[in-house]
Amino acid sequence: QDEAPTDDASVAGADAPPDTSQAPVMVPSMPPPAGATGESLEDTIRTLEARLDQLIDAAKRDPSDPAKPHIDRLVDRLREAATPPRADIASERDDASVDVSKEMFSSDFYLRQWGRVALRDRAEEVDDMGYDPDQDARWRPLFDFLYTRWWRVEVEGIENVPADGRVALVANHSGAVPYDGVMLATALRREHPNARQLRWLAEDFIFHLPFAGAFLTRLGAVRACQENAERLLRRDACVAMFPEGVKGVSKLYRDRYRLQRFGRGGHIKLAIRTRTPIVPVAVVGAEEAHPLIAPSGLVARMLGVPYFPITPTFPLLGALGAVPLPSKWRIVFGEAMPMDGYGPDAADDDVLVGRLNEKLRGTIQDMLERALRKRASVFSG
């Protein structure tokens, strides 16, 4: 490297004879440290960038400029430092795609045109949790077709659901695309003697998907949290809960109908606090509607969701691959577990909550296995 001389004569400057062996190199004086003149660090950096641009432009205009070799070397070093290793290029592009996707689906335009704001404003009658009876009625023909013709749903034990009053339906969560909430609601509307309306708790990630969150909210889905569930039960509603959460719908096809962990028993605590009976529910058939063979991490990150399903037909067949397979469904409602025999302090008893949670999980697992033994074929039942 070329360094300026540092002996005493050159520092003094006045007594040393001038060196005329080479042309002088004009280097602009450096700006004072940040803060010395009231400038912020950001302003100082901008000043340096502007002076560096001037030097580069001058070197380009005059190839004989003595400073040109120094400027070229500095530019090469800056370019080298700014170029990421090849192994990081794909990751950097992925992160940029994720940022663009998240920004697009959270923009004001999207929210006004297609998001929750637009759907709420276009509805004439919506309750405080977003349910729109007109929207529900508009989509019923499609759900009835799926229920009666496509999946040919068979229901067993519907009489175990109380005719009125609060009740919690606790079911296994199955299928890479969770249609189970909609089908449970259709079953109660069509098969229950009192045609009970169902409000089901949907995972938080669904409300980050384009259109899906607002659409399901208007059909009766509610964002899953203790506060929303308790508010519904205090109103004597029929509420469906899926304690497996994302782990249930994101499990691979080889793990179908193997119940995942039921969390920490929040649904049990809620039922005890509100004195709500729990009806165990087993749903068979949803796992085969969209067999999950692998998750896509990149697409999931772009959409801001925990997983993105890859099935034998999707995305291989494009939009056609998103059509669910016509598997035969069976929904079994078990006997209710009463919770009114426990005192209000029982919800804080972790041992009791854990025991009831495992009992409920075991009951649903047994119901699944019995239903699986009854069917002779995935598609004919």
JSON list of C-alpha atoms in Angstrom, two decimals, residues 109-268:
[
{"chain": "A", "resi": 109, "resn": "PHE", "atom": "CA", "xyz": [-54.96, -1.32, -1.45]},
{"chain": "A", "resi": 110, "resn": "TYR", "atom": "CA", "xyz": [-55.30, -5.04, -0.65]},
{"chain": "A", "resi": 111, "resn": "LEU", "atom": "CA", "xyz": [-57.12, -4.36, 2.61]},
{"chain": "A", "resi": 112, "resn": "ARG", "atom": "CA", "xyz": [-59.54, -1.96, 0.92]},
{"chain": "A", "resi": 113, "resn": "GLN", "atom": "CA", "xyz": [-60.22, -4.13, -2.13]},
{"chain": "A", "resi": 114, "resn": "TRP", "atom": "CA", "xyz": [-60.07, -7.70, -0.82]},
{"chain": "A", "resi": 115, "resn": "GLY", "atom": "CA", "xyz": [-59.16, -7.77, 2.85]},
{"chain": "A", "resi": 116, "resn": "ARG", "atom": "CA", "xyz": [-61.12, -7.69, 6.08]},
{"chain": "A", "resi": 117, "resn": "VAL", "atom": "CA", "xyz": [-61.88, -3.98, 5.70]},
{"chain": "A", "resi": 118, "resn": "ALA", "atom": "CA", "xyz": [-63.51, -4.43, 2.30]},
{"chain": "A", "resi": 119, "resn": "LEU", "atom": "CA", "xyz": [-65.51, -7.49, 3.29]},
{"chain": "A", "resi": 120, "resn": "ARG", "atom": "CA", "xyz": [-66.76, -5.85, 6.45]},
{"chain": "A", "resi": 121, "resn": "ASP", "atom": "CA", "xyz": [-67.79, -2.68, 4.63]},
{"chain": "A", "resi": 122, "resn": "ARG", "atom": "CA", "xyz": [-69.66, -4.60, 1.93]},
{"chain": "A", "resi": 123, "resn": "ALA", "atom": "CA", "xyz": [-71.75, -6.63, 4.36]},
{"chain": "A", "resi": 124, "resn": "GLU", "atom": "CA", "xyz": [-75.16, -5.38, 5.41]},
{"chain": "A", "resi": 125, "resn": "GLU", "atom": "CA", "xyz": [-75.37, -7.41, 8.60]},
{"chain": "A", "resi": 126, "resn": "VAL", "atom": "CA", "xyz": [-72.29, -8.65, 10.46]},
{"chain": "A", "resi": 127, "resn": "ASP", "atom": "CA", "xyz": [-72.03, -9.61, 14.11]},
{"chain": "A", "resi": 128, "resn": "ASP", "atom": "CA", "xyz": [-69.24, -8.40, 16.39]},
{"chain": "A", "resi": 129, "resn": "MET", "atom": "CA", "xyz": [-67.06, -11.37, 15.37]},
{"chain": "A", "resi": 130, "resn": "GLY", "atom": "CA", "xyz": [-67.52, -10.95, 11.62]},
{"chain": "A", "resi": 131, "resn": "TYR", "atom": "CA", "xyz": [-70.21, -13.54, 10.83]},
{"chain": "A", "resi": 132, "resn": "ASP", "atom": "CA", "xyz": [-72.35, -12.54, 7.84]},
{"chain": "A", "resi": 133, "resn": "PRO", "atom": "CA", "xyz": [-75.55, -14.63, 7.39]},
{"chain": "A", "resi": 134, "resn": "ASP", "atom": "CA", "xyz": [-75.97, -13.47, 3.79]},
{"chain": "A", "resi": 135, "resn": "GLN", "atom": "CA", "xyz": [-72.48, -14.62, 2.88]},
{"chain": "A", "resi": 136, "resn": "ASP", "atom": "CA", "xyz": [-73.09, -17.92, 4.67]},
{"chain": "A", "resi": 137, "resn": "ALA", "atom": "CA", "xyz": [-76.33, -18.51, 2.76]},
{"chain": "A", "resi": 138, "resn": "ARG", "atom": "CA", "xyz": [-74.65, -17.61, -0.54]},
{"chain": "A", "resi": 139, "resn": "TRP", "atom": "CA", "xyz": [-72.04, -20.36, -0.15]},
{"chain": "A", "resi": 140, "resn": "ARG", "atom": "CA", "xyz": [-74.32, -23.06, 1.28]},
{"chain": "A", "resi": 141, "resn": "PRO", "atom": "CA", "xyz": [-75.06, -24.70, -2.09]},
{"chain": "A", "resi": 142, "resn": "LEU", "atom": "CA", "xyz": [-71.35, -25.37, -2.58]},
{"chain": "A", "resi": 143, "resn": "PHE", "atom": "CA", "xyz": [-70.91, -26.76, 0.92]},
{"chain": "A", "resi": 144, "resn": "ASP", "atom": "CA", "xyz": [-74.04, -28.90, 0.55]},
{"chain": "A", "resi": 145, "resn": "PHE", "atom": "CA", "xyz": [-72.64, -30.29, -2.69]},
{"chain": "A", "resi": 146, "resn": "LEU", "atom": "CA", "xyz": [-69.32, -31.15, -1.01]},
{"chain": "A", "resi": 147, "resn": "TYR", "atom": "CA", "xyz": [-71.17, -32.64, 1.94]},
{"chain": "A", "resi": 148, "resn": "THR", "atom": "CA", "xyz": [-73.71, -34.78, 0.07]},
{"chain": "A", "resi": 149, "resn": "ARG", "atom": "CA", "xyz": [-72.15, -35.52, -3.33]},
{"chain": "A", "resi": 150, "resn": "TRP", "atom": "CA", "xyz": [-68.39, -35.06, -3.20]},
{"chain": "A", "resi": 151, "resn": "TRP", "atom": "CA", "xyz": [-67.43, -36.38, 0.23]},
{"chain": "A", "resi": 152, "resn": "ARG", "atom": "CA", "xyz": [-70.75, -38.16, 0.95]},
{"chain": "A", "resi": 153, "resn": "VAL", "atom": "CA", "xyz": [-70.45, -37.44, 4.65]},
{"chain": "A", "resi": 154, "resn": "GLU", "atom": "CA", "xyz": [-71.93, -39.94, 7.10]},
{"chain": "A", "resi": 155, "resn": "VAL", "atom": "CA", "xyz": [-72.74, -38.73, 10.62]},
{"chain": "A", "resi": 156, "resn": "GLU", "atom": "CA", "xyz": [-72.94, -40.83, 13.74]},
{"chain": "A", "resi": 157, "resn": "GLY", "atom": "CA", "xyz": [-73.97, -39.78, 17.26]},
{"chain": "A", "resi": 158, "resn": "ILE", "atom": "CA", "xyz": [-75.34, -36.34, 16.35]},
{"chain": "A", "resi": 159, "resn": "GLU", "atom": "CA", "xyz": [-77.83, -36.76, 19.22]},
{"chain": "A", "resi": 160, "resn": "ASN", "atom": "CA", "xyz": [-74.93, -36.34, 21.65]},
{"chain": "A", "resi": 161, "resn": "VAL", "atom": "CA", "xyz": [-74.83, -32.64, 20.80]},
{"chain": "A", "resi": 162, "resn": "PRO", "atom": "CA", "xyz": [-77.23, -30.81, 23.18]},
{"chain": "A", "resi": 163, "resn": "ALA", "atom": "CA", "xyz": [-80.31, -29.25, 21.65]},
{"chain": "A", "resi": 164, "resn": "ASP", "atom": "CA", "xyz": [-79.41, -25.85, 23.09]},
{"chain": "A", "resi": 165, "resn": "GLY", "atom": "CA", "xyz": [-77.01, -24.17, 25.49]},
{"chain": "A", "resi": 166, "resn": "ARG", "atom": "CA", "xyz": [-73.26, -23.89, 25.40]},
{"chain": "A", "resi": 167, "resn": "VAL", "atom": "CA", "xyz": [-71.23, -26.85, 24.20]},
{"chain": "A", "resi": 168, "resn": "ALA", "atom": "CA", "xyz": [-67.65, -27.38, 23.05]},
{"chain": "A", "resi": 169, "resn": "LEU", "atom": "CA", "xyz": [-67.03, -29.80, 20.18]},
{"chain": "A", "resi": 170, "resn": "VAL", "atom": "CA", "xyz": [-63.40, -30.95, 20.43]},
{"chain": "A", "resi": 171, "resn": "ALA", "atom": "CA", "xyz": [-62.23, -32.66, 17.24]},
{"chain": "A", "resi": 172, "resn": "ASN", "atom": "CA", "xyz": [-59.13, -33.95, 15.53]},
{"chain": "A", "resi": 173, "resn": "HIS", "atom": "CA", "xyz": [-57.70, -31.49, 13.01]},
{"chain": "A", "resi": 174, "resn": "SER", "atom": "CA", "xyz": [-57.08, -33.24, 9.72]},
{"chain": "A", "resi": 175, "resn": "GLY", "atom": "CA", "xyz": [-56.32, -32.52, 6.12]},
{"chain": "A", "resi": 176, "resn": "ALA", "atom": "CA", "xyz": [-53.60, -30.31, 4.64]},
{"chain": "A", "resi": 177, "resn": "VAL", "atom": "CA", "xyz": [-56.39, -27.83, 3.83]},
{"chain": "A", "resi": 178, "resn": "PRO", "atom": "CA", "xyz": [-58.70, -27.72, 6.88]},
{"chain": "A", "resi": 179, "resn": "TYR", "atom": "CA", "xyz": [-62.21, -28.16, 5.52]},
{"chain": "A", "resi": 180, "resn": "ASP", "atom": "CA", "xyz": [-63.26, -29.85, 8.77]},
{"chain": "A", "resi": 181, "resn": "GLY", "atom": "CA", "xyz": [-64.67, -26.71, 10.38]},
{"chain": "A", "resi": 182, "resn": "VAL", "atom": "CA", "xyz": [-66.95, -25.99, 7.41]},
{"chain": "A", "resi": 183, "resn": "MET", "atom": "CA", "xyz": [-68.08, -29.63, 7.19]},
{"chain": "A", "resi": 184, "resn": "LEU", "atom": "CA", "xyz": [-68.82, -29.78, 10.93]},
{"chain": "A", "resi": 185, "resn": "ALA", "atom": "CA", "xyz": [-70.95, -26.66, 10.58]},
{"chain": "A", "resi": 186, "resn": "THR", "atom": "CA", "xyz": [-72.77, -28.19, 7.60]},
{"chain": "A", "resi": 187, "resn": "ALA", "atom": "CA", "xyz": [-73.37, -31.43, 9.49]},
{"chain": "A", "resi": 188, "resn": "LEU", "atom": "CA", "xyz": [-74.97, -29.62, 12.43]},
{"chain": "A", "resi": 189, "resn": "ARG", "atom": "CA", "xyz": [-77.09, -27.46, 10.13]},
{"chain": "A", "resi": 190, "resn": "ARG", "atom": "CA", "xyz": [-78.34, -30.43, 8.11]},
{"chain": "A", "resi": 191, "resn": "GLU", "atom": "CA", "xyz": [-78.40, -33.32, 10.59]},
{"chain": "A", "resi": 192, "resn": "HIS", "atom": "CA", "xyz": [-79.05, -31.87, 14.04]},
{"chain": "A", "resi": 193, "resn": "PRO", "atom": "CA", "xyz": [-82.73, -31.77, 15.07]},
{"chain": "A", "resi": 194, "resn": "ASN", "atom": "CA", "xyz": [-82.38, -28.11, 16.06]},
{"chain": "A", "resi": 195, "resn": "ALA", "atom": "CA", "xyz": [-80.07, -27.22, 13.13]},
{"chain": "A", "resi": 196, "resn": "ARG", "atom": "CA", "xyz": [-77.56, -25.68, 15.52]},
{"chain": "A", "resi": 197, "resn": "GLN", "atom": "CA", "xyz": [-75.23, -23.02, 14.23]},
{"chain": "A", "resi": 198, "resn": "LEU", "atom": "CA", "xyz": [-71.54, -23.77, 14.76]},
{"chain": "A", "resi": 199, "resn": "ARG", "atom": "CA", "xyz": [-68.77, -21.27, 15.35]},
{"chain": "A", "resi": 200, "resn": "TRP", "atom": "CA", "xyz": [-65.37, -22.89, 14.96]},
{"chain": "A", "resi": 201, "resn": "LEU", "atom": "CA", "xyz": [-61.94, -21.67, 16.05]},
{"chain": "A", "resi": 202, "resn": "ALA", "atom": "CA", "xyz": [-59.47, -21.25, 13.19]},
{"chain": "A", "resi": 203, "resn": "GLU", "atom": "CA", "xyz": [-55.69, -21.05, 13.51]},
{"chain": "A", "resi": 204, "resn": "ASP", "atom": "CA", "xyz": [-54.08, -17.67, 13.55]},
{"chain": "A", "resi": 205, "resn": "PHE", "atom": "CA", "xyz": [-52.07, -18.28, 10.35]},
{"chain": "A", "resi": 206, "resn": "ILE", "atom": "CA", "xyz": [-55.23, -18.60, 8.24]},
{"chain": "A", "resi": 207, "resn": "PHE", "atom": "CA", "xyz": [-55.95, -14.94, 8.84]},
{"chain": "A", "resi": 208, "resn": "HIS", "atom": "CA", "xyz": [-52.61, -14.04, 7.22]},
{"chain": "A", "resi": 209, "resn": "LEU", "atom": "CA", "xyz": [-53.53, -15.78, 3.96]},
{"chain": "A", "resi": 210, "resn": "PRO", "atom": "CA", "xyz": [-54.91, -13.70, 1.09]},
{"chain": "A", "resi": 211, "resn": "PHE", "atom": "CA", "xyz": [-58.73, -13.69, 1.22]},
{"chain": "A", "resi": 212, "resn": "ALA", "atom": "CA", "xyz": [-59.00, -16.79, 3.44]},
{"chain": "A", "resi": 213, "resn": "GLY", "atom": "CA", "xyz": [-59.21, -15.12, 6.84]},
{"chain": "A", "resi": 214, "resn": "ALA", "atom": "CA", "xyz": [-61.90, -12.62, 5.91]},
{"chain": "A", "resi": 215, "resn": "PHE", "atom": "CA", "xyz": [-63.83, -15.22, 3.91]},
{"chain": "A", "resi": 216, "resn": "LEU", "atom": "CA", "xyz": [-63.93, -17.79, 6.74]},
{"chain": "A", "resi": 217, "resn": "THR", "atom": "CA", "xyz": [-64.79, -15.14, 9.31]},
{"chain": "A", "resi": 218, "resn": "ARG", "atom": "CA", "xyz": [-67.91, -14.25, 7.39]},
{"chain": "A", "resi": 219, "resn": "LEU", "atom": "CA", "xyz": [-68.88, -17.94, 7.26]},
{"chain": "A", "resi": 220, "resn": "GLY", "atom": "CA", "xyz": [-68.61, -18.37, 11.03]},
{"chain": "A", "resi": 221, "resn": "ALA", "atom": "CA", "xyz": [-64.95, -19.03, 11.82]},
{"chain": "A", "resi": 222, "resn": "VAL", "atom": "CA", "xyz": [-63.40, -17.18, 14.75]},
{"chain": "A", "resi": 223, "resn": "ARG", "atom": "CA", "xyz": [-59.76, -16.47, 15.38]},
{"chain": "A", "resi": 224, "resn": "ALA", "atom": "CA", "xyz": [-58.54, -19.02, 17.92]},
{"chain": "A", "resi": 225, "resn": "CYS", "atom": "CA", "xyz": [-57.84, -17.52, 21.33]},
{"chain": "A", "resi": 226, "resn": "GLN", "atom": "CA", "xyz": [-59.15, -17.99, 24.86]},
{"chain": "A", "resi": 227, "resn": "GLU", "atom": "CA", "xyz": [-60.96, -14.65, 24.88]},
{"chain": "A", "resi": 228, "resn": "ASN", "atom": "CA", "xyz": [-62.95, -15.31, 21.70]},
{"chain": "A", "resi": 229, "resn": "ALA", "atom": "CA", "xyz": [-63.86, -18.86, 22.76]},
{"chain": "A", "resi": 230, "resn": "GLU", "atom": "CA", "xyz": [-64.99, -17.77, 26.22]},
{"chain": "A", "resi": 231, "resn": "ARG", "atom": "CA", "xyz": [-67.07, -14.93, 24.82]},
{"chain": "A", "resi": 232, "resn": "LEU", "atom": "CA", "xyz": [-68.91, -17.36, 22.51]},
{"chain": "A", "resi": 233, "resn": "LEU", "atom": "CA", "xyz": [-69.50, -19.93, 25.26]},
{"chain": "A", "resi": 234, "resn": "ARG", "atom": "CA", "xyz": [-70.83, -17.25, 27.62]},
{"chain": "A", "resi": 235, "resn": "ARG", "atom": "CA", "xyz": [-73.46, -16.64, 24.94]},
{"chain": "A", "resi": 236, "resn": "ASP", "atom": "CA", "xyz": [-74.46, -20.34, 24.98]},
{"chain": "A", "resi": 237, "resn": "ALA", "atom": "CA", "xyz": [-72.97, -20.97, 21.54]},
{"chain": "A", "resi": 238, "resn": "CYS", "atom": "CA", "xyz": [-71.89, -24.26, 20.00]},
{"chain": "A", "resi": 239, "resn": "VAL", "atom": "CA", "xyz": [-68.13, -23.93, 19.47]},
{"chain": "A", "resi": 240, "resn": "ALA", "atom": "CA", "xyz": [-65.74, -26.32, 17.68]},
{"chain": "A", "resi": 241, "resn": "MET", "atom": "CA", "xyz": [-62.13, -26.50, 18.88]},
{"chain": "A", "resi": 242, "resn": "PHE", "atom": "CA", "xyz": [-59.12, -28.26, 17.38]},
{"chain": "A", "resi": 243, "resn": "PRO", "atom": "CA", "xyz": [-56.49, -28.67, 20.12]},
{"chain": "A", "resi": 244, "resn": "GLU", "atom": "CA", "xyz": [-53.90, -30.12, 17.72]},
{"chain": "A", "resi": 245, "resn": "GLY", "atom": "CA", "xyz": [-53.68, -26.76, 15.98]},
{"chain": "A", "resi": 246, "resn": "VAL", "atom": "CA", "xyz": [-51.21, -26.43, 13.11]},
{"chain": "A", "resi": 247, "resn": "LYS", "atom": "CA", "xyz": [-49.53, -29.71, 14.09]},
{"chain": "A", "resi": 248, "resn": "GLY", "atom": "CA", "xyz": [-52.71, -31.55, 13.11]},
{"chain": "A", "resi": 249, "resn": "VAL", "atom": "CA", "xyz": [-53.14, -30.18, 9.60]},
{"chain": "A", "resi": 250, "resn": "SER", "atom": "CA", "xyz": [-49.42, -30.08, 8.75]},
{"chain": "A", "resi": 251, "resn": "LYS", "atom": "CA", "xyz": [-48.58, -33.70, 9.55]},
{"chain": "A", "resi": 252, "resn": "LEU", "atom": "CA", "xyz": [-47.52, -35.93, 6.67]},
{"chain": "A", "resi": 253, "resn": "TYR", "atom": "CA", "xyz": [-49.81, -38.50, 5.10]},
{"chain": "A", "resi": 254, "resn": "ARG", "atom": "CA", "xyz": [-47.91, -41.36, 6.70]},
{"chain": "A", "resi": 255, "resn": "ASP", "atom": "CA", "xyz": [-48.93, -39.94, 10.12]},
{"chain": "A", "resi": 256, "resn": "ARG", "atom": "CA", "xyz": [-52.61, -39.60, 9.25]},
{"chain": "A", "resi": 257, "resn": "TYR", "atom": "CA", "xyz": [-55.12, -40.02, 12.07]},
{"chain": "A", "resi": 258, "resn": "ARG", "atom": "CA", "xyz": [-52.39, -40.10, 14.70]},
{"chain": "A", "resi": 259, "resn": "LEU", "atom": "CA", "xyz": [-53.42, -37.40, 17.11]},
{"chain": "A", "resi": 260, "resn": "GLN", "atom": "CA", "xyz": [-50.77, -34.84, 17.94]},
{"chain": "A", "resi": 261, "resn": "ARG", "atom": "CA", "xyz": [-50.31, -33.32, 21.37]},
{"chain": "A", "resi": 262, "resn": "PHE", "atom": "CA", "xyz": [-53.37, -31.46, 22.67]},
{"chain": "A", "resi": 263, "resn": "GLY", "atom": "CA", "xyz": [-51.41, -28.49, 23.92]},
{"chain": "A", "resi": 264, "resn": "ARG", "atom": "CA", "xyz": [-51.52, -27.57, 27.60]},
{"chain": "A", "resi": 265, "resn": "GLY", "atom": "CA", "xyz": [-55.22, -28.16, 28.04]},
{"chain": "A", "resi": 266, "resn": "GLY", "atom": "CA", "xyz": [-56.48, -24.65, 27.47]},
{"chain": "A", "resi": 267, "resn": "HIS", "atom": "CA", "xyz": [-59.76, -26.05, 26.14]},
{"chain": "A", "resi": 268, "resn": "ILE", "atom": "CA", "xyz": [-60.20, -28.07, 29.34]}
]
